[in-house]
Amino acid sequence: MAGAGQRRGKKDDNGIGTAIDFVLANARLVLGVGGAAMLGIATLAVKRMYDRAISAPSSPTRLGQSGKRSWEEPNWLGSSSRLLTQDMKSSLSRSLQTLPTEPSAADTDFCRPTKAKPSAKRSQVELKKSRLRLSLQEKLLAYYRRRVAIPADEQARAKQAAVDICAELRSFLRAKLPDMPLRDMYLSGSLYDDLQVVTADHIQLIVPLTLEQNLWSCIPGEDTIMNIPGFYLVRRENPEYFPRGSSYWDRCVVGGYLSPKTVADTFEKVVAGSINWPAIGSLLDYVIRPAAPPADLTLEVQYDADRHLFIDFLPSLTLGDIVLVAKPHRLAQNNNLWRLSLRPAETARLRALDQGDSGCRCLCLKIFKAVCKLNPALGHLTASQLTNVILHLSQEESDWSQDMLADRFLQALKGLIRHLEAGVLPSALNPKVNLFSELTPEEVDELGYTLYSSLSEPEVLLQT
């Protein structure tokens, strides 16, 4: 029997194979040749099923040259992942971590999906960002057409009303106060620079004073005890040689300095108390009246049934190359300071940059101005501050083509937030001047919070 077992040879080296060989070798003695043959066939089938059952989990699935699974592959291998045990999931995870990543390391008869290239992922991210920018670009342009832009006829009517008022005031001052040394008044402001937004509702009437150059001098605010760059004291000089009364404006001197508040009060008495505005309004077909407090030296003009224009009278003076205006500091203790006039130069630079490359700087500025005008939480931001944010960004970015509006809008928004976090916005024309110096810490916090909250979804700023 042992010799017969050796002649058949062992099909397996495990205990089950040896037992089956022993049974087959001795079956002929009990069952005969025919019975032994039947028993051998049945036993061989059971053995093959057993071999496949114990070998499948440890043997990777392989594909033959024809692309079909080999006969050794068990049927459960393609079943749902929900049937995997925790040990099998762990094994699978370890296997995935050890898979070759280079194409040269791949097995020729093992098929697996190709890993996406990083460049393809970056392209998808860039495509998504491009679509978001395009969406914001469309919303910005729609917002400009719907809320920002002022109809041309409305601008023309407002400008004409301002010209009429300016002419009447000039005639009155020349007739009633011929000794007041003034140069020609002129209109200024965003309405004349095509930078006004939402409605044509305000303009400035500049009233230039004539000062004797040898009797007055400018002292920069940073050289005073107040240490406020961007503001000046106008000091009366040579009183020992030219006593008080030598200049018409000596009547407005307080403590040896020309007081902008006293100058403004002088004009207010003339504008609000001496001129018969109802009669002039009837002549011009306008309704004219001094604006209600706290507006100082301002006229309200109703030039259409539902349109109002506010005209601010702004005394100014020029000493050398320095131009100052009687727009007081927000803090009452600094009301003796004259403000350095930077707006004309800022506007001129912005427009020159746009004209040089057909850029969208002015368009971006007007959208920001409208957002701040229509959102009460942003009302403390001024046109000068927003203009300087755009000017600073223009030094960093050279491409201001119209299709870059959305990108530049977002960059300007982030830049404004950074300046608020620092509490400093230096003037693009005079870096010593901090344009946030008149804001309180609470106002800075409120502005920063409102803008930062909109950073993830800037479209909310356009919903006002």
Tab-separated table of C-alpha atoms in Angstrom:
chain	number	residue	atom	x	y	z
A	1	MET	CA	0.000	0.000	0.000
A	2	ALA	CA	2.877	2.325	0.742
A	3	GLY	CA	4.386	1.453	-2.675
A	4	ALA	CA	1.101	2.200	-4.422
A	5	GLY	CA	0.922	5.591	-2.683
A	6	GLN	CA	4.434	6.439	-3.850
A	7	ARG	CA	3.619	5.460	-7.491
A	8	ARG	CA	0.631	7.892	-7.613
A	9	GLY	CA	2.800	10.684	-6.284
A	10	LYS	CA	1.732	13.393	-3.891
A	11	LYS	CA	-0.379	16.225	-5.251
A	12	ASP	CA	-0.005	18.279	-2.116
A	13	ASP	CA	2.262	18.362	0.858
A	14	ASN	CA	-0.470	18.860	3.450
A	15	GLY	CA	-2.195	16.210	5.639
A	16	ILE	CA	-5.434	16.124	3.622
A	17	GLY	CA	-3.597	15.165	0.421
A	18	THR	CA	-1.791	12.290	2.166
A	19	ALA	CA	-5.043	10.964	3.655
A	20	ILE	CA	-6.822	11.069	0.286
A	21	ASP	CA	-3.940	9.213	-1.391
A	22	PHE	CA	-4.087	6.540	1.316
A	23	VAL	CA	-7.852	6.038	0.859
A	24	LEU	CA	-7.528	5.806	-2.962
A	25	ALA	CA	-4.634	3.377	-2.754
A	26	ASN	CA	-6.574	0.920	-0.543
A	27	ALA	CA	-10.010	1.346	-2.193
A	28	ARG	CA	-9.346	-1.289	-4.855
A	29	LEU	CA	-8.987	-3.996	-2.205
A	30	VAL	CA	-12.411	-3.224	-0.769
A	31	LEU	CA	-14.514	-1.805	-3.654
A	32	GLY	CA	-12.810	-3.220	-6.679
A	33	VAL	CA	-11.528	-1.302	-9.713
A	34	GLY	CA	-14.857	0.313	-10.710
A	35	GLY	CA	-15.753	1.461	-7.216
A	36	ALA	CA	-12.285	2.786	-6.676
A	37	ALA	CA	-12.502	4.845	-9.905
A	38	MET	CA	-15.815	6.451	-8.852
A	39	LEU	CA	-14.519	7.240	-5.398
A	40	GLY	CA	-11.330	8.721	-6.894
A	41	ILE	CA	-13.232	11.094	-9.184
A	42	ALA	CA	-15.462	12.315	-6.329
A	43	THR	CA	-12.549	12.764	-3.975
A	44	LEU	CA	-10.508	14.686	-6.576
A	45	ALA	CA	-13.378	17.132	-7.088
A	46	VAL	CA	-13.648	17.764	-3.348
A	47	LYS	CA	-9.899	18.273	-3.126
A	48	ARG	CA	-9.857	20.880	-5.922
A	49	MET	CA	-12.690	22.848	-4.291
A	50	TYR	CA	-10.773	22.767	-1.038
A	51	ASP	CA	-7.538	23.909	-2.742
A	52	ARG	CA	-9.260	26.888	-4.330
A	53	ALA	CA	-11.038	27.863	-1.119
A	54	ILE	CA	-7.840	28.042	0.951
A	55	SER	CA	-5.611	29.568	-1.748
A	56	ALA	CA	-7.846	32.420	-3.113
A	57	PRO	CA	-7.427	35.143	-0.381
A	58	SER	CA	-3.628	34.843	-0.446
A	59	SER	CA	-3.368	34.787	-4.238
A	60	PRO	CA	-3.808	38.029	-6.209
A	61	THR	CA	-6.310	38.074	-9.003
A	62	ARG	CA	-4.585	37.699	-12.319
A	63	LEU	CA	-5.803	38.185	-15.829
A	64	GLY	CA	-4.817	35.878	-18.591
A	65	GLN	CA	-3.699	37.110	-21.988
A	66	SER	CA	-7.316	36.974	-23.145
A	67	GLY	CA	-8.336	39.427	-20.422
A	68	LYS	CA	-10.554	36.894	-18.539
A	69	ARG	CA	-10.183	35.822	-14.949
A	70	SER	CA	-8.281	32.571	-14.492
A	71	TRP	CA	-10.022	29.530	-13.070
A	72	GLU	CA	-8.211	29.982	-9.750
A	73	GLU	CA	-10.126	33.210	-8.980
A	74	PRO	CA	-12.928	32.751	-6.448
A	75	ASN	CA	-16.340	34.174	-7.230
A	76	TRP	CA	-16.572	36.350	-4.034
A	77	LEU	CA	-13.630	38.531	-5.029
A	78	GLY	CA	-15.877	40.859	-7.030
A	79	SER	CA	-18.549	41.172	-4.357
A	80	SER	CA	-19.539	44.428	-2.582
A	81	SER	CA	-17.029	46.175	-0.319
A	82	ARG	CA	-19.580	46.088	2.480
A	83	LEU	CA	-18.737	42.358	2.954
A	84	LEU	CA	-15.097	43.091	3.801
A	85	THR	CA	-14.097	42.425	7.397
A	86	GLN	CA	-11.992	44.859	9.389
A	87	ASP	CA	-8.859	42.730	8.917
A	88	MET	CA	-9.420	42.604	5.175
A	89	LYS	CA	-9.864	46.424	5.055
A	90	SER	CA	-6.616	46.841	6.953
A	91	SER	CA	-4.835	44.528	4.580
A	92	LEU	CA	-6.285	46.374	1.623
A	93	SER	CA	-5.153	49.706	3.019
A	94	ARG	CA	-1.623	48.406	3.561
A	95	SER	CA	-1.608	46.982	0.067
A	96	LEU	CA	-2.670	50.291	-1.477
A	97	GLN	CA	0.104	52.043	0.382
A	98	THR	CA	2.699	49.654	-1.024
A	99	LEU	CA	1.519	49.797	-4.622
A	100	PRO	CA	4.201	51.030	-7.058
A	101	THR	CA	3.756	54.642	-8.151
A	102	GLU	CA	6.159	54.739	-11.081
A	103	PRO	CA	4.979	53.356	-14.451
A	104	SER	CA	8.111	51.246	-14.734
A	105	ALA	CA	7.242	49.403	-11.530
A	106	ALA	CA	3.808	48.291	-12.720
A	107	ASP	CA	3.211	44.582	-13.350
A	108	THR	CA	2.398	43.890	-16.994
A	109	ASP	CA	-0.449	41.530	-16.122
A	110	PHE	CA	-1.907	43.636	-13.266
A	111	CYS	CA	-4.422	46.299	-14.267
A	112	ARG	CA	-5.080	49.348	-12.050
A	113	PRO	CA	-6.370	52.869	-12.692
A	114	THR	CA	-3.820	55.575	-13.464
A	115	LYS	CA	-3.285	58.178	-10.722
A	116	ALA	CA	-4.332	61.694	-11.719
A	117	LYS	CA	-1.412	64.046	-12.329
A	118	PRO	CA	-0.972	67.096	-10.038
A	119	SER	CA	-0.972	69.363	-13.090
A	120	ALA	CA	-4.441	68.104	-14.002
A	121	LYS	CA	-5.707	68.881	-10.503
A	122	ARG	CA	-4.199	72.345	-10.666
A	123	SER	CA	-5.884	72.929	-13.992
A	124	GLN	CA	-9.239	71.985	-12.499
A	125	VAL	CA	-8.720	74.384	-9.565
A	126	GLU	CA	-7.693	77.186	-11.910
A	127	LEU	CA	-10.729	76.519	-14.088
A	128	LYS	CA	-12.999	76.739	-11.042
A	129	LYS	CA	-11.388	79.999	-9.941
A	130	SER	CA	-11.729	81.361	-13.453
A	131	ARG	CA	-15.447	80.601	-13.439
A	132	LEU	CA	-15.842	82.308	-10.046
A	133	ARG	CA	-13.977	85.370	-11.297
A	134	LEU	CA	-16.129	85.475	-14.399
A	135	SER	CA	-19.252	85.281	-12.263
A	136	LEU	CA	-18.016	88.127	-10.013
A	137	GLN	CA	-17.015	90.155	-13.065
A	138	GLU	CA	-20.524	89.885	-14.458
A	139	LYS	CA	-22.050	90.829	-11.101
A	140	LEU	CA	-19.764	93.849	-10.732
A	141	LEU	CA	-20.653	95.148	-14.189
A	142	ALA	CA	-24.357	94.535	-13.576
A	143	TYR	CA	-24.105	96.355	-10.230
A	144	TYR	CA	-22.387	99.269	-11.937
A	145	ARG	CA	-25.136	99.584	-14.530
A	146	ARG	CA	-27.942	99.133	-11.996
A	147	ARG	CA	-26.760	101.127	-8.955
A	148	VAL	CA	-23.521	103.019	-9.613
A	149	ALA	CA	-23.788	104.832	-12.934
A	150	ILE	CA	-25.612	108.179	-13.002
A	151	PRO	CA	-27.656	109.035	-16.126
A	152	ALA	CA	-26.022	111.702	-18.265
A	153	ASP	CA	-29.068	113.994	-18.164
A	154	GLU	CA	-29.092	113.944	-14.357
A	155	GLN	CA	-25.402	114.880	-14.236
A	156	ALA	CA	-25.947	117.694	-16.732
A	157	ARG	CA	-28.876	119.127	-14.767
A	158	ALA	CA	-26.934	119.022	-11.490
A	159	LYS	CA	-23.898	120.703	-13.029
A	160	GLN	CA	-26.052	123.446	-14.530
A	161	ALA	CA	-27.705	124.119	-11.173
A	162	ALA	CA	-24.270	124.394	-9.530
A	163	VAL	CA	-23.058	126.809	-12.231
A	164	ASP	CA	-26.120	129.016	-11.745
A	165	ILE	CA	-25.661	129.140	-7.965
A	166	CYS	CA	-21.936	129.893	-8.331
A	167	ALA	CA	-22.649	132.806	-10.673
A	168	GLU	CA	-25.212	134.326	-8.295
A	169	LEU	CA	-22.916	134.027	-5.291
A	170	ARG	CA	-19.988	135.552	-7.165
A	171	SER	CA	-22.094	138.538	-8.186
A	172	PHE	CA	-23.365	139.030	-4.652
A	173	LEU	CA	-19.929	138.942	-3.037
A	174	ARG	CA	-18.487	141.389	-5.542
A	175	ALA	CA	-21.361	143.786	-4.949
A	176	LYS	CA	-21.675	143.545	-1.163
A	177	LEU	CA	-18.083	142.768	-0.091
A	178	PRO	CA	-15.842	144.379	-2.705
A	179	ASP	CA	-12.898	144.631	-0.308
A	180	MET	CA	-12.824	140.869	0.445
A	181	PRO	CA	-9.670	139.604	-1.314
A	182	LEU	CA	-10.839	136.572	-3.273
A	183	ARG	CA	-9.810	134.915	-6.474
A	184	ASP	CA	-12.351	133.471	-8.892
A	185	MET	CA	-14.507	130.758	-7.386
A	186	TYR	CA	-14.742	127.462	-9.206
A	187	LEU	CA	-16.630	124.169	-8.934
A	188	SER	CA	-14.880	120.990	-7.974
A	189	GLY	CA	-15.602	117.486	-6.769
A	190	SER	CA	-16.412	114.031	-8.035
A	191	LEU	CA	-19.340	115.266	-10.124
A	192	TYR	CA	-16.929	117.221	-12.324
A	193	ASP	CA	-14.415	114.356	-12.436
A	194	ASP	CA	-17.066	111.816	-13.507
A	195	LEU	CA	-16.415	109.880	-10.296
A	196	GLN	CA	-19.700	110.538	-8.515
A	197	VAL	CA	-21.910	107.503	-7.929
A	198	VAL	CA	-25.541	106.538	-7.304
A	199	THR	CA	-26.990	110.080	-7.577
A	200	ALA	CA	-25.698	113.510	-8.609
A	201	ASP	CA	-26.256	115.016	-5.177
A	202	HIS	CA	-23.156	116.922	-4.065
A	203	ILE	CA	-20.500	119.295	-5.366
A	204	GLN	CA	-17.925	121.673	-3.934
A	205	LEU	CA	-17.647	125.380	-4.605
A	206	ILE	CA	-14.027	126.359	-3.959
A	207	VAL	CA	-13.602	129.932	-2.648
A	208	PRO	CA	-9.884	130.852	-2.888
A	209	LEU	CA	-8.612	133.472	-0.446
A	210	THR	CA	-5.874	135.903	-1.406
A	211	LEU	CA	-3.180	136.100	1.266
A	212	GLU	CA	-0.113	138.300	1.388
A	213	GLN	CA	2.866	136.000	1.023
A	214	ASN	CA	5.023	138.051	3.412
A	215	LEU	CA	2.425	138.057	6.189
A	216	TRP	CA	1.565	134.363	6.380
A	217	SER	CA	3.459	131.090	6.585
A	218	CYS	CA	2.568	127.395	6.802
A	219	ILE	CA	3.690	125.158	9.652
A	220	PRO	CA	3.334	121.398	8.988
A	221	GLY	CA	1.194	119.555	11.514
A	222	GLU	CA	3.987	117.071	12.289
A	223	ASP	CA	6.151	119.992	13.450
A	224	THR	CA	3.587	121.082	16.025
A	225	ILE	CA	2.713	119.711	19.447
A	226	MET	CA	-0.338	118.036	17.852
A	227	ASN	CA	1.878	115.997	15.498
A	228	ILE	CA	-0.725	115.467	12.760
A	229	PRO	CA	0.743	115.093	9.246
A	230	GLY	CA	-1.554	116.276	6.478
A	231	PHE	CA	-2.664	119.379	8.380
A	232	TYR	CA	-1.099	122.831	8.706
A	233	LEU	CA	-1.175	125.875	10.918
A	234	VAL	CA	-1.223	129.204	9.071
A	235	ARG	CA	0.758	131.637	11.183
A	236	ARG	CA	0.616	135.433	11.032
A	237	GLU	CA	4.134	136.737	10.440
A	238	ASN	CA	5.925	140.046	11.004
A	239	PRO	CA	3.373	141.635	13.361
A	240	GLU	CA	6.033	144.108	14.529
A	241	TYR	CA	6.400	145.529	11.006
A	242	PHE	CA	2.879	144.890	9.757
A	243	PRO	CA	0.508	145.356	12.705
A	244	ARG	CA	-2.887	143.750	13.049
A	245	GLY	CA	-5.243	145.112	10.393
A	246	SER	CA	-2.627	145.156	7.662
A	247	SER	CA	-4.356	142.139	6.135
A	248	TYR	CA	-8.072	141.722	5.550
A	249	TRP	CA	-7.883	138.246	7.097
A	250	ASP	CA	-6.447	139.507	10.396
A	251	ARG	CA	-10.027	139.521	11.639
A	252	CYS	CA	-9.979	135.717	11.447
A	253	VAL	CA	-6.785	135.251	13.463
A	254	VAL	CA	-7.043	133.278	16.718
A	255	GLY	CA	-3.973	133.018	18.932
A	256	GLY	CA	-1.654	134.213	16.195
A	257	TYR	CA	-2.945	131.728	13.604
A	258	LEU	CA	-5.508	132.035	10.831
A	259	SER	CA	-8.476	129.998	12.002
A	260	PRO	CA	-10.273	127.953	9.319
A	261	LYS	CA	-13.352	127.793	11.534
A	262	THR	CA	-13.504	131.581	11.829
A	263	VAL	CA	-13.081	131.950	8.062
A	264	ALA	CA	-15.901	129.455	7.487
A	265	ASP	CA	-18.122	131.276	9.977
A	266	THR	CA	-17.555	134.531	8.085
A	267	PHE	CA	-18.759	132.974	4.848
A	268	GLU	CA	-21.638	131.277	6.591
A	269	LYS	CA	-22.987	134.622	7.748
A	270	VAL	CA	-22.915	135.808	4.161
A	271	VAL	CA	-24.283	132.658	2.536
A	272	ALA	CA	-26.954	131.818	5.102
A	273	GLY	CA	-27.883	135.218	6.491
A	274	SER	CA	-27.305	137.896	3.853
A	275	ILE	CA	-28.479	136.346	0.582
A	276	ASN	CA	-32.170	136.066	-0.263
A	277	TRP	CA	-32.033	132.527	-1.594
A	278	PRO	CA	-35.821	132.073	-2.011
A	279	ALA	CA	-35.902	135.031	-4.402
A	280	ILE	CA	-32.876	133.768	-6.323
A	281	GLY	CA	-34.434	130.314	-6.431
A	282	SER	CA	-37.646	131.656	-7.918
A	283	LEU	CA	-35.616	133.460	-10.570
A	284	LEU	CA	-33.674	130.311	-11.466
A	285	ASP	CA	-36.638	127.944	-11.063
A	286	TYR	CA	-34.960	126.165	-8.146
A	287	VAL	CA	-35.787	125.719	-4.488
A	288	ILE	CA	-32.719	126.933	-2.558
A	289	ARG	CA	-32.184	126.922	1.194
A	290	PRO	CA	-29.273	126.539	3.634
A	291	ALA	CA	-28.834	122.907	4.624
A	292	ALA	CA	-29.970	121.834	8.067
A	293	PRO	CA	-27.355	121.394	10.819
A	294	PRO	CA	-24.880	119.854	11.332
A	295	ALA	CA	-23.957	120.750	7.749
A	296	ASP	CA	-21.964	123.983	7.812
A	297	LEU	CA	-21.720	126.334	4.850
A	298	THR	CA	-23.852	124.109	2.648
A	299	LEU	CA	-26.754	124.937	0.359
A	300	GLU	CA	-29.489	122.464	-0.559
A	301	VAL	CA	-30.831	122.947	-4.081
A	302	GLN	CA	-33.902	121.155	-5.401
A	303	TYR	CA	-33.544	121.370	-9.172
A	304	ASP	CA	-36.122	118.726	-10.061
A	305	ALA	CA	-39.166	117.307	-8.317
A	306	ASP	CA	-37.211	114.425	-6.767
A	307	ARG	CA	-33.595	115.540	-7.184
A	308	HIS	CA	-31.548	117.485	-4.655
A	309	LEU	CA	-28.027	118.883	-4.880
A	310	PHE	CA	-25.883	119.875	-1.885
A	311	ILE	CA	-23.291	122.580	-2.570
A	312	ASP	CA	-20.455	122.812	-0.042
A	313	PHE	CA	-18.674	126.175	0.162
A	314	LEU	CA	-15.031	125.418	0.800
A	315	PRO	CA	-12.613	128.311	1.473
A	316	SER	CA	-9.059	127.567	0.366
A	317	LEU	CA	-5.681	129.278	0.310
A	318	THR	CA	-2.381	128.798	-1.464
A	319	LEU	CA	1.028	129.592	0.024
A	320	GLY	CA	3.879	128.671	-2.250
A	321	ASP	CA	3.114	125.208	-3.634
A	322	ILE	CA	0.903	124.228	-0.704
A	323	VAL	CA	-2.874	124.270	-1.161
A	324	LEU	CA	-5.004	124.144	1.994
A	325	VAL	CA	-8.770	123.985	2.515
A	326	ALA	CA	-10.926	124.970	5.477
A	327	LYS	CA	-12.189	121.460	6.096
A	328	PRO	CA	-11.707	120.950	9.817
A	329	HIS	CA	-10.248	117.964	11.603
A	330	ARG	CA	-12.866	115.637	13.109
A	331	LEU	CA	-11.550	116.249	16.615
A	332	ALA	CA	-12.727	119.572	18.017
A	333	GLN	CA	-9.405	120.325	19.722
A	334	ASN	CA	-7.740	120.462	16.302
A	335	ASN	CA	-10.165	122.909	14.689
A	336	ASN	CA	-7.390	125.475	14.177
A	337	LEU	CA	-5.724	123.259	11.554
A	338	TRP	CA	-6.065	123.656	7.802
A	339	ARG	CA	-6.287	120.466	5.762
A	340	LEU	CA	-3.772	119.743	3.031
A	341	SER	CA	-5.619	119.445	-0.277
A	342	LEU	CA	-4.556	116.161	-1.905
A	343	ARG	CA	-7.741	115.211	-3.721
A	344	PRO	CA	-7.094	117.055	-7.037
A	345	ALA	CA	-3.630	115.491	-7.387
A	346	GLU	CA	-4.916	112.021	-6.405
A	347	THR	CA	-7.722	112.191	-8.943
A	348	ALA	CA	-5.396	113.482	-11.657
A	349	ARG	CA	-2.964	110.601	-11.105
A	350	LEU	CA	-5.744	108.002	-11.126
A	351	ARG	CA	-7.213	109.321	-14.369
A	352	ALA	CA	-3.781	109.605	-15.990
A	353	LEU	CA	-3.033	105.951	-15.180
A	354	ASP	CA	-6.333	104.855	-16.704
A	355	GLN	CA	-5.809	106.950	-19.802
A	356	GLY	CA	-2.351	105.464	-20.247
A	357	ASP	CA	-3.502	101.844	-20.446
A	358	SER	CA	-7.312	102.079	-20.847
A	359	GLY	CA	-7.566	100.609	-17.377
A	360	CYS	CA	-10.437	99.963	-14.983
A	361	ARG	CA	-9.119	101.868	-11.926
A	362	CYS	CA	-11.821	104.543	-12.022
A	363	LEU	CA	-14.477	101.898	-12.593
A	364	CYS	CA	-13.233	99.891	-9.606
A	365	LEU	CA	-13.157	103.046	-7.462
A	366	LYS	CA	-16.712	103.992	-8.391
A	367	ILE	CA	-18.003	100.529	-7.460
A	368	PHE	CA	-16.258	100.764	-4.077
A	369	LYS	CA	-17.668	104.250	-3.493
A	370	ALA	CA	-21.190	103.050	-4.245
A	371	VAL	CA	-20.804	100.076	-1.900
A	372	CYS	CA	-19.700	102.393	0.918
A	373	LYS	CA	-22.396	104.960	0.179
A	374	LEU	CA	-25.206	102.404	0.205
A	375	ASN	CA	-23.922	100.395	3.183
A	376	PRO	CA	-24.270	102.359	6.463
A	377	ALA	CA	-21.623	100.220	8.182
A	378	LEU	CA	-19.045	101.478	5.657
A	379	GLY	CA	-20.101	105.111	5.712
A	380	HIS	CA	-16.920	106.278	7.484
A	381	LEU	CA	-14.743	105.384	4.494
A	382	THR	CA	-14.043	108.435	2.344
A	383	ALA	CA	-13.429	108.802	-1.376
A	384	SER	CA	-9.835	109.839	-0.674
A	385	GLN	CA	-9.143	106.668	1.302
A	386	LEU	CA	-10.597	104.444	-1.405
A	387	THR	CA	-8.689	106.331	-4.109
A	388	ASN	CA	-5.413	105.758	-2.294
A	389	VAL	CA	-6.134	102.031	-1.924
A	390	ILE	CA	-6.458	101.862	-5.726
A	391	LEU	CA	-3.304	103.948	-6.221
A	392	HIS	CA	-1.300	101.658	-3.912
A	393	LEU	CA	-2.554	98.608	-5.784
A	394	SER	CA	-1.591	100.247	-9.090
A	395	GLN	CA	2.015	100.271	-7.890
A	396	GLU	CA	1.860	96.490	-7.391
A	397	GLU	CA	-0.202	95.444	-10.413
A	398	SER	CA	0.390	96.591	-13.980
A	399	ASP	CA	-2.493	94.849	-15.759
A	400	TRP	CA	-5.665	96.909	-15.263
A	401	SER	CA	-7.503	95.849	-18.402
A	402	GLN	CA	-11.284	95.738	-18.211
A	403	ASP	CA	-11.420	91.941	-17.949
A	404	MET	CA	-9.288	92.111	-14.779
A	405	LEU	CA	-11.928	94.103	-12.872
A	406	ALA	CA	-12.964	91.211	-10.592
A	407	ASP	CA	-9.358	90.346	-9.684
A	408	ARG	CA	-8.467	93.951	-8.917
A	409	PHE	CA	-11.687	94.457	-6.919
A	410	LEU	CA	-10.827	91.488	-4.685
A	411	GLN	CA	-7.219	92.644	-4.318
A	412	ALA	CA	-8.344	96.150	-3.366
A	413	LEU	CA	-10.758	94.682	-0.821
A	414	LYS	CA	-7.994	92.587	0.760
A	415	GLY	CA	-5.624	95.565	0.702
A	416	LEU	CA	-8.180	97.757	2.468
A	417	ILE	CA	-8.633	95.084	5.153
A	418	ARG	CA	-4.860	94.879	5.688
A	419	HIS	CA	-4.626	98.657	6.106
A	420	LEU	CA	-7.495	98.604	8.608
A	421	GLU	CA	-5.803	95.825	10.570
A	422	ALA	CA	-2.655	97.932	10.731
A	423	GLY	CA	-4.626	101.107	11.440
A	424	VAL	CA	-2.552	102.965	8.858
A	425	LEU	CA	-3.290	103.987	5.280
A	426	PRO	CA	-0.411	106.133	3.986
A	427	SER	CA	-1.192	108.645	1.275
A	428	ALA	CA	0.154	107.578	-2.108
A	429	LEU	CA	1.316	111.160	-2.707
A	430	ASN	CA	2.590	111.942	0.800
A	431	PRO	CA	3.468	108.772	2.759
A	432	LYS	CA	3.747	110.720	6.022
A	433	VAL	CA	-0.009	111.304	5.969
A	434	ASN	CA	-2.093	108.549	7.599
A	435	LEU	CA	-5.538	108.741	6.031
A	436	PHE	CA	-7.005	106.711	8.921
A	437	SER	CA	-5.807	109.178	11.578
A	438	GLU	CA	-9.293	110.649	12.080
A	439	LEU	CA	-11.019	107.296	12.605
A	440	THR	CA	-11.628	106.070	16.135
A	441	PRO	CA	-10.526	102.523	17.128
A	442	GLU	CA	-14.185	101.486	17.310
A	443	GLU	CA	-14.817	102.726	13.762
A	444	VAL	CA	-11.739	100.896	12.487
A	445	ASP	CA	-12.927	97.665	14.142
A	446	GLU	CA	-16.415	97.995	12.679
A	447	LEU	CA	-15.101	98.678	9.185
A	448	GLY	CA	-12.622	95.816	9.376
A	449	TYR	CA	-15.230	93.368	10.645
A	450	THR	CA	-17.758	94.302	7.944
A	451	LEU	CA	-15.235	93.976	5.123
A	452	TYR	CA	-13.614	90.809	6.493
A	453	SER	CA	-17.014	89.148	6.817
A	454	SER	CA	-17.616	89.741	3.116
A	455	LEU	CA	-14.228	88.430	2.009
A	456	SER	CA	-15.423	84.846	1.499
A	457	GLU	CA	-18.461	86.029	-0.458
A	458	PRO	CA	-17.831	89.538	-1.849
A	459	GLU	CA	-21.153	89.480	-3.697
A	460	VAL	CA	-22.898	90.388	-0.429
A	461	LEU	CA	-21.437	93.891	-0.767
A	462	LEU	CA	-23.368	94.295	-3.999
A	463	GLN	CA	-26.738	93.478	-2.461
A	464	THR	CA	-27.245	96.921	-0.903
